[in-house]
């Protein structure tokens, strides 16, 4: 994640606004409405990505039981005693599995990390020469086979939905539908199960569960529970709440899609502040391209912009390895 640089950002309280600020888009016509449906939905998505970088997606065809079972297994895991959670804990050498909250000393501040995580990545350990960062096998709680089954089913569903969303982004940018496909043969994606404690009463206004940040990859598909707490920054600098919408995923653009679009799409700052007084669960899926992909503004879009590329090329594997190296040294910096 790319964190906001100035702590002043996290002293701004989010406003509750009309949900139209973050549009709800029905994906059904894209999949079932022929070419006209694809064009219409892609235009809606492109408008949302240009204005705020976030939208809600309904009509996604993901079976409700897939999400319900993943939430149930996530809750079951995080409610286990610490000693049992620790059996599948991540380590700097094998950074998959359970990541606890750091021990806190003194008053909470902007850098406090008030959530736990279970981190699952693409498993390419079958490669002849596996990469130690990207190709390690996942770590699973050995006595919870249903946990693994639910997570793997959810991962597969999110990867399938992501591929269709990439087609919509391509059309929305005026490019061929398969524009991004070649860069997602064996994508190094990540699924996270997140558990947020309530922010204590009386905590300073800058305290949040996760500090304001942007996401590294092209897109994130977020499943929220009913508690809420996600907040999003508008282009005018105002922070607004992004409450859960029943039956819909929350989608946001990440840095790599902003780079590909040469800035047409916005990778926007967001954060979580759980002020509801109860625990909160969420499940984000972070789409990443293949390890050796080089992300750079699409040539056709650069040509439309008078030949000016607004972002330098970035090698995905190198970029994410630097990101993960920071996490291994300081897990409290992680979302």
XYZ file of C-alpha atoms in Angstrom:
335
model
C 0.000 0.000 0.000
C 1.037 3.608 -0.498
C 0.394 5.519 2.703
C -0.644 9.150 2.863
C 2.371 11.227 3.820
C 0.853 13.822 6.122
C -0.776 12.910 9.411
C -3.179 15.809 8.942
C -5.148 13.612 6.494
C -6.117 11.298 9.304
C -7.475 14.121 11.434
C -10.228 14.788 8.897
C -13.544 13.238 9.909
C -15.521 11.529 7.144
C -18.911 12.879 6.158
C -21.956 10.707 5.673
C -23.192 11.423 2.161
C -25.655 10.068 -0.359
C -24.613 6.689 -1.766
C -24.696 8.233 -5.251
C -21.232 9.599 -4.410
C -20.042 6.010 -4.904
C -22.271 4.566 -7.626
C -23.899 1.150 -7.492
C -23.320 -0.566 -10.835
C -25.192 -3.650 -12.038
C -22.721 -5.968 -13.783
C -25.398 -8.274 -15.216
C -25.748 -6.415 -18.547
C -21.997 -6.685 -19.081
C -22.163 -10.471 -18.889
C -25.619 -11.088 -20.310
C -26.630 -7.991 -22.299
C -24.611 -8.381 -25.479
C -22.348 -5.709 -26.909
C -24.670 -2.862 -25.969
C -24.716 -4.064 -22.375
C -20.940 -4.276 -22.264
C -20.500 -0.771 -23.581
C -23.054 0.723 -21.200
C -21.622 -0.921 -18.086
C -18.032 -0.165 -19.099
C -18.958 3.508 -19.490
C -20.484 3.560 -15.989
C -17.388 1.928 -14.521
C -15.032 4.283 -16.355
C -16.942 7.301 -15.047
C -16.752 6.028 -11.453
C -13.046 5.231 -11.795
C -12.331 8.706 -13.136
C -14.396 10.549 -10.497
C -13.580 8.714 -7.271
C -11.893 5.380 -8.038
C -14.561 3.386 -6.174
C -17.884 1.762 -7.031
C -20.236 -0.895 -5.714
C -20.837 -3.922 -7.936
C -24.029 -5.959 -7.880
C -25.139 -8.543 -10.439
C -21.701 -10.173 -10.166
C -22.981 -13.785 -10.252
C -20.851 -14.869 -7.279
C -23.002 -17.375 -5.338
C -24.007 -15.889 -1.950
C -22.969 -19.074 -0.146
C -19.345 -18.624 -1.278
C -19.087 -15.319 0.538
C -21.196 -16.414 3.510
C -19.007 -19.463 4.142
C -15.793 -17.424 3.930
C -17.113 -14.910 6.456
C -18.218 -17.767 8.730
C -14.799 -19.432 8.577
C -13.013 -16.112 9.075
C -15.049 -15.382 12.187
C -14.441 -18.907 13.492
C -10.689 -18.488 13.056
C -10.372 -15.082 14.698
C -12.478 -16.189 17.651
C -10.043 -19.001 18.442
C -7.673 -18.608 21.402
C -4.431 -16.818 20.582
C -2.442 -20.017 21.109
C -4.440 -21.741 18.366
C -4.218 -18.805 15.957
C -0.468 -18.694 16.514
C -0.069 -22.218 15.116
C -0.567 -20.815 11.606
C 1.215 -17.503 12.171
C 3.167 -15.823 9.393
C 6.897 -15.301 9.757
C 9.404 -13.014 7.983
C 10.627 -16.062 6.046
C 7.116 -17.339 5.198
C 4.843 -14.334 5.138
C 1.520 -16.125 4.771
C -0.995 -17.006 7.439
C -2.066 -15.194 10.594
C -0.636 -11.720 11.277
C -1.534 -10.403 14.744
C -1.895 -6.836 15.868
C 1.397 -5.442 17.174
C 1.762 -5.011 20.894
C 0.765 -1.495 21.904
C 2.568 0.640 24.427
C 1.276 4.056 25.410
C -1.509 6.007 23.728
C -2.889 5.093 20.329
C -1.777 7.275 17.422
C -1.964 7.499 13.634
C 0.405 4.551 13.219
C -1.463 2.146 15.495
C -2.626 -0.927 13.566
C -5.929 -2.068 15.042
C -6.632 -5.201 13.037
C -5.538 -8.789 12.565
C -5.164 -10.526 9.231
C -4.987 -13.947 7.621
C -2.982 -13.609 4.428
C -3.377 -15.987 1.459
C -1.570 -15.614 -1.874
C -1.423 -17.345 -5.218
C 0.312 -20.687 -4.742
C 2.740 -21.471 -7.564
C 4.973 -23.812 -5.572
C 4.725 -26.284 -8.488
C 7.082 -24.166 -10.600
C 10.434 -25.846 -11.383
C 12.327 -22.936 -9.842
C 9.887 -21.374 -7.336
C 10.419 -17.781 -6.299
C 10.859 -17.550 -2.502
C 8.483 -14.574 -2.257
C 5.717 -15.327 -4.744
C 5.690 -19.117 -5.099
C 5.561 -20.365 -1.516
C 2.668 -22.600 -0.499
C -0.016 -21.098 1.680
C -0.137 -21.783 5.398
C -3.428 -23.229 6.704
C -4.807 -24.073 10.160
C -4.423 -27.843 10.075
C -7.549 -28.605 12.110
C -9.858 -26.354 10.038
C -10.260 -28.020 6.605
C -13.443 -26.013 5.963
C -11.420 -22.811 6.385
C -9.088 -23.757 3.549
C -11.943 -24.923 1.320
C -13.890 -21.685 1.816
C -10.853 -19.479 1.159
C -9.855 -21.356 -1.990
C -13.419 -21.192 -3.365
C -13.576 -17.469 -2.620
C -10.180 -16.860 -4.209
C -11.265 -18.653 -7.402
C -14.520 -16.676 -7.585
C -12.713 -13.359 -7.117
C -10.112 -14.191 -9.761
C -12.867 -14.985 -12.249
C -14.716 -11.763 -11.468
C -11.459 -9.804 -11.727
C -10.847 -11.057 -15.259
C -14.273 -9.795 -16.343
C -13.664 -6.455 -14.622
C -10.399 -6.088 -16.534
C -12.406 -6.446 -19.741
C -14.776 -3.718 -18.561
C -11.865 -1.415 -17.695
C -10.323 -1.985 -21.119
C -13.560 -1.121 -22.924
C -14.065 1.880 -20.665
C -10.624 3.143 -21.694
C -11.509 2.727 -25.375
C -9.197 -0.258 -25.803
C -9.757 -3.823 -27.061
C -11.569 -5.965 -24.511
C -8.610 -8.340 -24.156
C -6.122 -5.487 -23.682
C -4.938 -6.678 -20.242
C -5.349 -10.458 -20.641
C -1.745 -11.310 -21.550
C -0.500 -9.853 -18.244
C -2.722 -12.117 -16.115
C -1.710 -15.651 -17.055
C -0.483 -16.583 -13.547
C -1.324 -13.493 -11.512
C 0.265 -13.130 -8.070
C -2.948 -12.191 -6.265
C -3.722 -12.043 -2.555
C -6.814 -12.751 -0.445
C -6.912 -11.280 3.071
C -9.278 -12.073 5.906
C -9.360 -8.989 8.141
C -10.580 -8.633 11.709
C -10.959 -5.106 13.119
C -11.410 -4.326 16.809
C -13.528 -1.272 17.675
C -11.570 1.949 18.091
C -11.717 2.690 21.838
C -13.884 5.560 23.044
C -11.813 8.658 23.688
C -9.117 7.794 21.121
C -7.642 10.743 19.247
C -9.387 11.658 15.989
C -6.361 10.600 13.917
C -6.553 7.003 15.191
C -7.876 4.558 12.609
C -7.782 0.799 12.197
C -5.819 1.209 8.955
C -3.991 4.412 8.000
C -5.064 6.188 4.803
C -3.448 4.523 1.793
C -3.824 3.478 -1.831
C -3.598 -0.122 -3.047
C -0.601 -1.380 -5.014
C -2.217 -3.511 -7.722
C -4.715 -2.834 -10.516
C -7.905 -3.416 -8.496
C -9.301 -4.615 -5.190
C -12.589 -6.457 -4.655
C -13.797 -5.943 -1.099
C -16.481 -7.858 0.752
C -17.682 -5.921 3.795
C -19.789 -7.192 6.657
C -22.727 -5.112 7.918
C -20.722 -3.038 10.425
C -19.168 -0.443 8.093
C -16.186 1.787 8.732
C -14.626 2.139 5.278
C -13.923 5.769 4.337
C -12.890 7.199 0.953
C -11.289 10.487 -0.076
C -13.009 12.500 -2.801
C -11.030 14.492 -5.391
C -11.930 17.706 -3.534
C -10.193 16.370 -0.410
C -13.382 15.552 1.487
C -13.525 12.186 3.233
C -16.811 10.279 2.913
C -18.105 7.044 4.381
C -18.467 4.004 2.096
C -20.954 1.801 3.971
C -21.639 -1.792 2.915
C -24.348 -2.376 0.325
C -26.103 -5.744 0.783
C -25.276 -8.140 -2.036
C -22.666 -5.858 -3.591
C -18.879 -5.858 -3.584
C -16.930 -2.646 -3.112
C -14.425 -2.211 -5.960
C -11.525 0.216 -6.009
C -8.799 1.070 -8.476
C -5.188 0.569 -7.387
C -1.956 2.230 -8.438
C -1.198 -0.077 -11.374
C -4.506 0.595 -13.121
C -3.960 4.321 -12.645
C -0.550 3.926 -14.290
C -1.940 1.856 -17.166
C -4.671 4.444 -17.756
C -2.096 7.278 -17.751
C -4.007 8.896 -14.918
C -7.512 8.645 -16.355
C -8.517 6.323 -13.493
C -7.892 7.360 -9.898
C -6.130 5.192 -7.332
C -7.740 6.769 -4.320
C -6.895 7.048 -0.642
C -9.064 5.070 1.757
C -8.949 3.901 5.380
C -10.975 1.996 7.971
C -12.346 3.493 11.174
C -14.454 1.032 13.122
C -16.390 3.262 15.532
C -19.385 0.930 15.771
C -18.427 -0.537 19.147
C -18.419 -4.101 17.786
C -15.895 -6.213 15.887
C -15.761 -5.870 12.101
C -14.808 -8.397 9.421
C -13.910 -7.771 5.793
C -12.397 -9.802 2.944
C -10.423 -7.915 0.274
C -9.061 -9.625 -2.840
C -6.034 -7.841 -4.298
C -5.544 -8.529 -8.006
C -1.931 -8.373 -9.194
C -0.504 -9.108 -12.664
C 2.021 -11.808 -13.494
C 5.313 -11.429 -11.687
C 7.360 -10.351 -14.733
C 4.839 -7.865 -16.127
C 6.045 -4.317 -16.699
C 3.236 -1.844 -16.034
C 3.431 1.373 -18.057
C 0.849 3.770 -19.515
C -0.883 2.150 -22.472
C 0.686 3.470 -25.722
C -2.682 4.339 -27.272
C -3.574 6.502 -24.267
C -0.147 8.147 -24.232
C -0.654 9.036 -27.907
C -4.006 10.621 -27.055
C -2.215 12.682 -24.404
C 0.211 14.217 -26.866
C 2.885 11.590 -26.296
C 3.248 12.382 -22.589
C 3.483 9.363 -20.288
C 2.609 10.500 -16.775
C 4.129 7.466 -15.043
C 7.384 5.539 -15.417
C 7.378 1.807 -16.202
C 7.277 -0.459 -13.131
C 8.291 -4.130 -12.980
C 5.608 -5.901 -10.947
C 7.831 -8.450 -9.221
C 10.482 -5.914 -8.266
C 7.891 -3.414 -7.078
C 5.999 -5.907 -4.908
C 9.163 -7.483 -3.517
C 10.194 -4.076 -2.184
C 6.698 -3.712 -0.734
C 6.768 -7.139 0.922
C 10.303 -6.546 2.229
C 8.998 -3.524 4.124
C 6.205 -5.631 5.564
C 8.560 -8.333 6.735
C 10.580 -5.738 8.636
C 7.499 -3.959 9.945
C 4.322 -6.078 9.801
C 2.419 -3.286 11.538
C 2.642 -1.314 8.293
C 0.527 -3.824 6.435
C -2.964 -3.791 5.019
